XYZ file of C-alpha atoms in Angstrom:
448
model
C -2.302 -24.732 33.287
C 1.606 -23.488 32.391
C 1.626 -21.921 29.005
C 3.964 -22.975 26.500
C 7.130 -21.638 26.171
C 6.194 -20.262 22.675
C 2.961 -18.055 23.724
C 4.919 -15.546 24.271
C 5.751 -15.173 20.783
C 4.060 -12.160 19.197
C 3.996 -13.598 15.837
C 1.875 -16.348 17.505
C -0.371 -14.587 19.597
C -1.226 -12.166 16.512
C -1.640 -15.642 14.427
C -4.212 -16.921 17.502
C -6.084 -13.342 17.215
C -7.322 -13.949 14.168
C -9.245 -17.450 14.562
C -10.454 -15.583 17.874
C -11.372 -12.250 15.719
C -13.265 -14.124 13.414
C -15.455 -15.557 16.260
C -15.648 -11.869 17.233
C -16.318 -11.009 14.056
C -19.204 -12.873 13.243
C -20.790 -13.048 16.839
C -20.509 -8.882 17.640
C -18.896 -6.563 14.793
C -21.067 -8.106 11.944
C -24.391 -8.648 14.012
C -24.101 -4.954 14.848
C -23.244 -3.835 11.631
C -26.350 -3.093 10.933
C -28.236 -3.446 13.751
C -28.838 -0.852 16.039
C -30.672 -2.524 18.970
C -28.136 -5.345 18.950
C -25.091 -2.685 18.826
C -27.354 -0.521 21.836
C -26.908 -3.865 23.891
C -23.419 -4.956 23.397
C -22.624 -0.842 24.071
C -24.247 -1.214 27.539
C -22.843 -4.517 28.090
C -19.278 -3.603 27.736
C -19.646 -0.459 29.100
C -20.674 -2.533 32.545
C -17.915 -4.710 32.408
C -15.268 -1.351 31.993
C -16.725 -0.175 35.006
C -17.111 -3.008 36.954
C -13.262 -4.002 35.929
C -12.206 0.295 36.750
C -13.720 -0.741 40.294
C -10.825 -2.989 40.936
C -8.097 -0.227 39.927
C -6.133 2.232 42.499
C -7.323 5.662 41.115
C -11.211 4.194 39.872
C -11.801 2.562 43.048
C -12.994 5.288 45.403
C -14.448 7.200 42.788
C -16.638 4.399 41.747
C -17.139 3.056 45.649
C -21.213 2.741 45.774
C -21.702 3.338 42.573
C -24.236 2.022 40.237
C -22.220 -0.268 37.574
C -25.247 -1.974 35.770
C -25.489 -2.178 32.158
C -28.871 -0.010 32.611
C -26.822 2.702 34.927
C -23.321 2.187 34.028
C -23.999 5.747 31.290
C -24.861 7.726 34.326
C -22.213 6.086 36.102
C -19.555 7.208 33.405
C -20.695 10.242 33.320
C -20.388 11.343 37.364
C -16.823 10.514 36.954
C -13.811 13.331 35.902
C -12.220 13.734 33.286
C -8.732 12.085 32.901
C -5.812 14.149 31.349
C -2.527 12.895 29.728
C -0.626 14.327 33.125
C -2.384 12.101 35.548
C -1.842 9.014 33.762
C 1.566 9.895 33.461
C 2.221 10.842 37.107
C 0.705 7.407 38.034
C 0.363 4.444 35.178
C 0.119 1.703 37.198
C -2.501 2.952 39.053
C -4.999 2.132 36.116
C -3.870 -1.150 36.166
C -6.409 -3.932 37.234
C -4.549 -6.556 38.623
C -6.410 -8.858 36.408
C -3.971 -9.678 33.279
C -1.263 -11.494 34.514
C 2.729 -9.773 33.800
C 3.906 -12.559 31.445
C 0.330 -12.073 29.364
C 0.581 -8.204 28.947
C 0.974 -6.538 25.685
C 2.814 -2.886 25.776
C 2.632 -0.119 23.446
C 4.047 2.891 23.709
C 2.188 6.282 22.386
C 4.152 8.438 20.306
C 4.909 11.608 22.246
C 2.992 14.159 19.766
C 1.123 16.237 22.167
C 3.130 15.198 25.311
C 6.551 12.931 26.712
C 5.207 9.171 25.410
C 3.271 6.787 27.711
C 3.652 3.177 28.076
C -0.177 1.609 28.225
C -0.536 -2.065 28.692
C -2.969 -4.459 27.287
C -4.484 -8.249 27.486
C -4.727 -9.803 23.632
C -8.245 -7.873 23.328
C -5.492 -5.230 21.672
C -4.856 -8.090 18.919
C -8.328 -9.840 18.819
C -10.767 -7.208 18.560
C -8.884 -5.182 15.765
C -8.934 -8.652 13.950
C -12.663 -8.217 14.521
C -13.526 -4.725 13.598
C -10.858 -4.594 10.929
C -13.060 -7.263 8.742
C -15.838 -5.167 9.258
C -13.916 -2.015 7.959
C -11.742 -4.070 5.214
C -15.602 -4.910 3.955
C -16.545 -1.583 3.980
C -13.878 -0.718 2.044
C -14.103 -3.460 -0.531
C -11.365 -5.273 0.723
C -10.990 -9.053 1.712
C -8.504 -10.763 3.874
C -5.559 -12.138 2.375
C -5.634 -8.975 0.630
C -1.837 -7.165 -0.517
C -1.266 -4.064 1.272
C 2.115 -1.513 0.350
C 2.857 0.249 3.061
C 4.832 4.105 2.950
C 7.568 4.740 5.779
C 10.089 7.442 5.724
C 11.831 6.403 8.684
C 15.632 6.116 8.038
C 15.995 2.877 10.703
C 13.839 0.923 7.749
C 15.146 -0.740 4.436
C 14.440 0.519 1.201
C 11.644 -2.266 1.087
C 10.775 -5.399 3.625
C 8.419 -7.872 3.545
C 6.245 -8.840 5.973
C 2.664 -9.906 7.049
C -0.077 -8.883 9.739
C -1.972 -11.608 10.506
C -4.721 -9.666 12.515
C -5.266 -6.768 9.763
C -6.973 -8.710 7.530
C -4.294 -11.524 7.304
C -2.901 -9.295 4.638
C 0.523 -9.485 3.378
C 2.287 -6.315 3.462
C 5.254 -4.639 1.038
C 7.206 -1.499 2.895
C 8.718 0.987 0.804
C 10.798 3.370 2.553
C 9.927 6.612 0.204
C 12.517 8.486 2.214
C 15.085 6.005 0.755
C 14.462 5.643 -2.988
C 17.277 7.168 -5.660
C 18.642 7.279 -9.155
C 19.407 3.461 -8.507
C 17.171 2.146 -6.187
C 13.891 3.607 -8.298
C 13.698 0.664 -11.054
C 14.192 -2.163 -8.498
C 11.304 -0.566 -6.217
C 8.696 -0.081 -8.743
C 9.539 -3.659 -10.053
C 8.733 -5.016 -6.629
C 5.259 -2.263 -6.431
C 4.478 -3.649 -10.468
C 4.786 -7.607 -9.337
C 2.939 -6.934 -5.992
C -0.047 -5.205 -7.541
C -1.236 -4.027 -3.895
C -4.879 -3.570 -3.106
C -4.529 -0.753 -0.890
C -1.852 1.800 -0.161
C -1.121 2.692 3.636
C 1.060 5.607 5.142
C 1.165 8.943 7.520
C -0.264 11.574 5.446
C 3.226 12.959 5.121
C 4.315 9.864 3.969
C 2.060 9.345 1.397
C 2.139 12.685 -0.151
C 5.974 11.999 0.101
C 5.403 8.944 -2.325
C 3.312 11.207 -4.348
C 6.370 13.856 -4.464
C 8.582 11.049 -5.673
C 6.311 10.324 -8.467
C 6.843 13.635 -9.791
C 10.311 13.281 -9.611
C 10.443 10.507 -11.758
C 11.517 8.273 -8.311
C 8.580 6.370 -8.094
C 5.567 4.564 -10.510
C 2.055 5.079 -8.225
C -0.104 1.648 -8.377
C -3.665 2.047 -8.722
C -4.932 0.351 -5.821
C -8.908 -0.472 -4.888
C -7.777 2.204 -1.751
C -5.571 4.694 -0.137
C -5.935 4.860 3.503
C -4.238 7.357 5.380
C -3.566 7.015 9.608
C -1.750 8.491 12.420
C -2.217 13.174 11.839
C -4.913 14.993 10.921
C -5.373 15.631 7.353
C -5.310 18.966 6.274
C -7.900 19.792 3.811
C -5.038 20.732 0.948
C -3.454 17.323 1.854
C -6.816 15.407 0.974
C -6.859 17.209 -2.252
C -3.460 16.320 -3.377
C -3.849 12.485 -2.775
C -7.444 12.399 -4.502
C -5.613 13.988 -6.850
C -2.466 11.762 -7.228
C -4.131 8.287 -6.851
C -6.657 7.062 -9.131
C -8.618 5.685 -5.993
C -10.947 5.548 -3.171
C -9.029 7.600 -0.143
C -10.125 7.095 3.405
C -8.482 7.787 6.758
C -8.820 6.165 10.024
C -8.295 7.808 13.473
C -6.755 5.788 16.529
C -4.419 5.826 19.871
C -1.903 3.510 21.063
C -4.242 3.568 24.309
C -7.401 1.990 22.648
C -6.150 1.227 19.313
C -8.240 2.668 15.521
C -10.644 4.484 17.510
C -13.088 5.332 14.221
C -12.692 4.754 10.527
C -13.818 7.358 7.864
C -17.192 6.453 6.046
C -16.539 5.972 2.634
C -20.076 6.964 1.442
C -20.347 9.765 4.106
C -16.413 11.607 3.428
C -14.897 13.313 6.393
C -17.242 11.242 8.617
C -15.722 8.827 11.180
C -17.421 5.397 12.123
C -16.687 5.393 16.075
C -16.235 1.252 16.705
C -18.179 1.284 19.527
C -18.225 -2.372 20.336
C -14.605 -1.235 21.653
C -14.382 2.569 22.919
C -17.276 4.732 23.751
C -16.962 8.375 22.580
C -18.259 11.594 24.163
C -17.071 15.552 23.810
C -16.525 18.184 26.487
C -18.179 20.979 26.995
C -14.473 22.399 25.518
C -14.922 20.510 22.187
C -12.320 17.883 23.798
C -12.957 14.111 22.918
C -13.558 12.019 25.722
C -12.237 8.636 25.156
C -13.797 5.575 27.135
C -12.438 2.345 26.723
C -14.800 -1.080 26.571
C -12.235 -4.252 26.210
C -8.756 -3.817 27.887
C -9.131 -5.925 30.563
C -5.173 -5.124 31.918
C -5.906 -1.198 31.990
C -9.024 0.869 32.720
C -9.367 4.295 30.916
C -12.434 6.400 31.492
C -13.560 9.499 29.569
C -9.764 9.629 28.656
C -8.799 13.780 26.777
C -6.481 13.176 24.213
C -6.320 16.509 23.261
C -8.031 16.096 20.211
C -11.329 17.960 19.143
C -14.196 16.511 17.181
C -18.073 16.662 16.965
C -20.147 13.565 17.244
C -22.883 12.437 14.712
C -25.426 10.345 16.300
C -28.398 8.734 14.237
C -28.166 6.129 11.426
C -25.643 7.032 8.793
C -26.734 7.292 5.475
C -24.704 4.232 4.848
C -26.955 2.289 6.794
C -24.496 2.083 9.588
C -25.764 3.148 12.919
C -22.568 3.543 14.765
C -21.861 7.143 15.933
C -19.407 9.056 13.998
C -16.661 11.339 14.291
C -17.034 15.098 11.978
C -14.573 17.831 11.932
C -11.656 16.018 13.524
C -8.722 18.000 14.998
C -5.674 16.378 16.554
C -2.219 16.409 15.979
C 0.046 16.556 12.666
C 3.844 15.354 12.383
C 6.230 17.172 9.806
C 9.515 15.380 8.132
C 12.974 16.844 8.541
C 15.298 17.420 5.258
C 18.851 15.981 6.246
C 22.126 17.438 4.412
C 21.546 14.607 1.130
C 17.802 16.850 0.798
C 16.278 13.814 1.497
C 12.807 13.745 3.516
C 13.050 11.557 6.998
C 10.885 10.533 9.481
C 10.948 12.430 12.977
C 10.443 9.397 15.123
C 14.518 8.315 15.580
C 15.201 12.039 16.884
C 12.154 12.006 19.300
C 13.703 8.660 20.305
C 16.895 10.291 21.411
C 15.207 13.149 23.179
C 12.801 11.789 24.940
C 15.520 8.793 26.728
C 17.539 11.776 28.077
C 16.782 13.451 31.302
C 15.042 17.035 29.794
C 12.256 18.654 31.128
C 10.960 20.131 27.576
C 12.691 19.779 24.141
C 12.059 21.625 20.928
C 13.636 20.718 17.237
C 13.474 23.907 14.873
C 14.456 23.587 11.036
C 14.406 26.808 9.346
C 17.245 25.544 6.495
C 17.829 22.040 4.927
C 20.639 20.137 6.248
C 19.980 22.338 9.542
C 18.558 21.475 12.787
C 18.896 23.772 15.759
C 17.603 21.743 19.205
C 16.684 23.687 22.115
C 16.528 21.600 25.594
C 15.558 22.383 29.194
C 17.361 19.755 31.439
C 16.134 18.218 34.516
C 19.110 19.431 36.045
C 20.691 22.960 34.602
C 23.747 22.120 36.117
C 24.387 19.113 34.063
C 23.290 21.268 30.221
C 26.692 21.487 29.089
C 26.961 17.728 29.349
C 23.957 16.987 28.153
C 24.176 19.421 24.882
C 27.402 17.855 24.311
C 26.139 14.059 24.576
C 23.164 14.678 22.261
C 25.239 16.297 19.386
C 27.634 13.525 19.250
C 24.147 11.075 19.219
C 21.710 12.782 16.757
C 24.841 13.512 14.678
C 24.714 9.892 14.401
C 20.886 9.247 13.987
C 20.240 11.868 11.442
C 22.932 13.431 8.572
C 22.954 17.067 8.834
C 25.427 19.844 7.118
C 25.183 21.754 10.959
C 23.101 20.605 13.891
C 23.023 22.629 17.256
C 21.875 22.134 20.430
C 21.363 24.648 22.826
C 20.498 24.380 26.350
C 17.429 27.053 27.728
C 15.365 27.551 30.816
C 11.941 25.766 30.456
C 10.420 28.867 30.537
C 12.100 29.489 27.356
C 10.176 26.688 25.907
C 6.817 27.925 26.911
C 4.486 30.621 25.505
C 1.896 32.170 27.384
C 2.058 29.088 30.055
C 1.428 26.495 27.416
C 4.310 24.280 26.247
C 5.788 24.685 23.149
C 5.693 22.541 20.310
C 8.286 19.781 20.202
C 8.588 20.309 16.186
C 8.728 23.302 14.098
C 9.861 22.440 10.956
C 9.898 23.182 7.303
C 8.445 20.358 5.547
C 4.603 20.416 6.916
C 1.114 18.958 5.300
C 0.737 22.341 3.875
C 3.614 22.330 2.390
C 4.131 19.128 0.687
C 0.334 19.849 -0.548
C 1.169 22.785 -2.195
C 4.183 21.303 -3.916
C 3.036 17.336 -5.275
C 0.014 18.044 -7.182
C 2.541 20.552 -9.617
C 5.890 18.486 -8.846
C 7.032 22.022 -7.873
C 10.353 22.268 -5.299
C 9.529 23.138 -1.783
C 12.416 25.359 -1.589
């Protein structure tokens, strides 16, 4: 059968994924809710169908050649296979593709570059349909019910001051964006008019967002709501930055830890804090010997990751929670954290359109340093020395452009310059950190 020329349309397909998340819903996420034989079954189940799908990929195919790839073997299966860095999928995406998600149907993300140059990954509507799922069994959890009004925190300068919108598959809530990054002298009243009116059930940001909301308050910029819950996503929390947002809101706060490759990975616990619910209807979870997470995936049919490193650390909690849950859970978390950079105005803005920039030109390694407001001194290793000169002077004339800054450098090094004791260096090192803006909301302090 031809499709329509409309299913293309994203706003349609995420529409479609949540009649077909409610079927999930009620036939998998909320029988296992509960239930651990039933959530033991689907586990092995899926876990079969990964392999049996991996079988049909480039790079699974030999290893997998012979193999076992019953739902009673496919755990011994999994684990006879390597582990599969960041590098390898790099040096050779498609080769994790299965062949059986046609082009036209794909759906690409791309990962956001934090602990290595961003990946695209490419996924079949499972992406859309099972978050539909497992996000009305977290939304429940959290005392939340679709339809329900979500404010959003951005401090990306490429967003409005505020936009409307709606996400049909979280929850079909309706979401207000407030670009915290953004808000002034005479901006202030007409956003916390809009915040007032919306009366949002839960608040959503980056960490560094939301204490950056928090900041404003203390300002004067910005009137908090008091929402049923704060939800944080995206960096680890520090331990200060936990503190200052219990402190600030006068609500429930739980985080939830995801990748662009499998989606929200595991949502915190909100009777067990600091404790991660793994969904393991859609990824399967295990730690090396290192500490490493190991990241299996259970429903992409389009791409097959096994025992995937992030680079992030955790321990795993097996056993029922005292929740009742009996999903496996995430404890003492350790990934990666994002800091905000302080143009020439002193106003706090998002990272993401710099890393944009960098990571489109040919460099082998890039660093951003801010050691002043208003300053940002760039160090970059082209792919090609011979063209630095060029390149330095393409990228000043570009980020001058993307971000306003009183003087912004950019030098060209060696990649060896970039590197300390063989590992690479950071891509950020900047002023305004987790720590930092910590320290500063809960007393309305300056950071400088």
């Amino acid at each position: 059968m031809i499709p329509h020329k409309w299913w293309h349309s994203q706003s349609l397909r995420e529409a479609r994924a949540v009649g077909d998340g409610w079927q999930a819903f009620l036939a998998v996420y909320n029988a296992t809710a509960r239930d651990s034989v039933a959530l033991k079954e689907i586990r092995a189940d899926r876990l079969a169908q990964s392999l049996e799908r991996a079988a049909q990929t480039e790079f699974y195919a030999p290893l997998l050649q012979g193999k076992d790839l019953s739902a009673q073997a496919a755990g011994r299966t999994l684990m006879s296979l390597p582990t599969l860095s960041k590098s390898v999928v790099r040096s050779a995406s498609k080769s994790f593709l299965t062949g059986l998600v046609h082009e036209e149907d794909e759906l690409r993300v791309q990962t956001s570059g934090t602990s290595g140059e961003p990946m695209t990954i490419v996924h079949d509507d499972s992406l859309l349909t099972e978050a539909a799922a497992a996000s009305l069994r977290m939304m429940e959890a959290y005392g939340l019910a679709p339809g329900y009004r979500l404010l959003r925190f951005t401090s990306d300068p490429r967003h409005k001051l505020v936009n409307f919108d709606a996400s049909p598959y979280n929850g079909a809530s309706v979401v207000v964006t407030v670009n915290v990054s953004k808000i002034d002298r005479e901006s202030c009243e007409y956003v916390n008019r809009i915040c007032e009116d919306f009366r949002p059930h839960a608040v959503w940001g980056q960490p560094m967002e939301v204490l950056l909301a928090i900041l404003r308050q203390r300002e004067g910029l910005l009137r908090l709501p008091k929402p049923m819950r704060v939800l944080t996503h995206g960096d680890t929390l520090d331990p200060k930055a936990r503190k200052a947002i219990a402190a600030s809101f006068d609500a429930p706060h739980s985080d939830l830890y995801g990748l662009q490759e499998f989606g929200r990975v595991a949502w915190e616990c909100p009777e067990s804090p600091e404790t991660y619910h793994i969904e393991e209807e859609r990824v399967r979870a295990d730690v090396a010997q290192d500490g490493h997470l190991l990241i299996t995936g259970l429903v992409n049919k389009a791409t097959a990751f096994l025992r995937y490193q992030p680079g992030d650390c955790a321990e795993i909690l097996h056993g029922t929670c005292s929740c009742g849950r009996p999903h496996a859970r995430l404890t003492k978390l350790e990934g990666r954290q994002r800091g905000l950079v302080v143009d020439a105005h002193g106003q706090f803005v998002s990272v993401k359109p710099l890393r944009i920039v960098l990571e489109s030109m040919p460099l082998d390694r890039w660093q951003v340093r801010q050691i002043e407001p208003g300053q940002l001194h760039i160090r970059v290793a082209p792919n090609d020395m011979s063209t630095g000169e060029q390149i330095a002077g393409e990228l000043s004339k570009i980020l001058g452009k993307v971000v306003a800054m009183k003087q912004l450098t950019v030098e060209t090094v060696k990649l060896s310059e970039l590197a300390a004791g063989g590992e690479k260096a950071p891509h950020f090192r900047l002023l305004v950190t987790q720590e930092s803006m910590s320290e500063s909301a809960p007393s309305g302090t300056g950071l400088w």
